[in-house]
Amino acid sequence: MSVPGASIKFTPQPLFFDLTTEWAASLQKMVANKVPVDEGLDQLAESINTQLEAAGL
């Protein structure tokens, strides 16, 4: 059902695909026990924060 005048607004984020790909790769490493979960999450958070800061976000 649609509401008259309703719309969805989406602003593409340049880092979206890079960050979600990195997240998925990190998750796979943790699931495969190639890296401990706490270490994997710490590395991922550091990388994401660095990329967001570099982008001014």
Tab-separated table of C-alpha atoms in Angstrom:
chain	number	residue	atom	x	y	z
A	1	MET	CA	0.000	0.000	0.000
A	2	SER	CA	1.323	3.441	-0.894
A	3	VAL	CA	0.644	6.686	0.850
A	4	PRO	CA	0.034	9.586	-1.526
A	5	GLY	CA	3.046	11.886	-1.593
A	6	ALA	CA	5.277	9.425	0.288
A	7	SER	CA	8.799	8.789	-0.932
A	8	ILE	CA	12.024	7.224	0.236
A	9	LYS	CA	15.095	9.439	0.357
A	10	PHE	CA	18.538	7.868	0.108
A	11	THR	CA	21.848	9.673	0.132
A	12	PRO	CA	24.577	7.397	-1.200
A	13	GLN	CA	27.579	7.214	1.074
A	14	PRO	CA	30.896	6.817	-0.776
A	15	LEU	CA	32.366	4.508	1.872
A	16	PHE	CA	29.319	2.244	2.175
A	17	PHE	CA	30.503	-0.537	-0.131
A	18	ASP	CA	34.111	-0.467	1.095
A	19	LEU	CA	33.087	-0.601	4.747
A	20	THR	CA	30.470	-3.319	4.303
A	21	THR	CA	32.921	-5.418	2.273
A	22	GLU	CA	35.554	-5.014	4.979
A	23	TRP	CA	32.970	-5.892	7.644
A	24	ALA	CA	31.999	-9.068	5.756
A	25	ALA	CA	35.634	-10.112	5.270
A	26	SER	CA	36.362	-9.544	8.957
A	27	LEU	CA	33.296	-11.543	9.951
A	28	GLN	CA	34.412	-14.448	7.762
A	29	LYS	CA	37.865	-14.436	9.401
A	30	MET	CA	36.284	-14.520	12.859
A	31	VAL	CA	33.814	-17.290	11.933
A	32	ALA	CA	36.661	-19.358	10.453
A	33	ASN	CA	38.682	-18.849	13.658
A	34	LYS	CA	41.487	-17.178	11.698
A	35	VAL	CA	41.395	-14.288	14.156
A	36	PRO	CA	39.938	-14.092	17.683
A	37	VAL	CA	36.601	-12.257	17.756
A	38	ASP	CA	37.752	-9.513	20.132
A	39	GLU	CA	40.885	-8.889	18.069
A	40	GLY	CA	38.945	-8.950	14.800
A	41	LEU	CA	36.372	-6.470	16.077
A	42	ASP	CA	39.082	-4.177	17.440
A	43	GLN	CA	40.919	-4.219	14.094
A	44	LEU	CA	37.706	-3.595	12.183
A	45	ALA	CA	36.666	-0.715	14.443
A	46	GLU	CA	40.081	0.910	14.133
A	47	SER	CA	40.032	0.605	10.345
A	48	ILE	CA	36.489	1.939	10.022
A	49	ASN	CA	37.177	4.840	12.367
A	50	THR	CA	40.318	5.740	10.420
A	51	GLN	CA	38.435	5.699	7.110
A	52	LEU	CA	35.567	7.780	8.479
A	53	GLU	CA	37.944	10.332	9.987
A	54	ALA	CA	39.868	10.563	6.694
A	55	ALA	CA	36.553	11.255	4.940
A	56	GLY	CA	35.715	13.970	7.458
A	57	LEU	CA	32.883	12.022	9.048
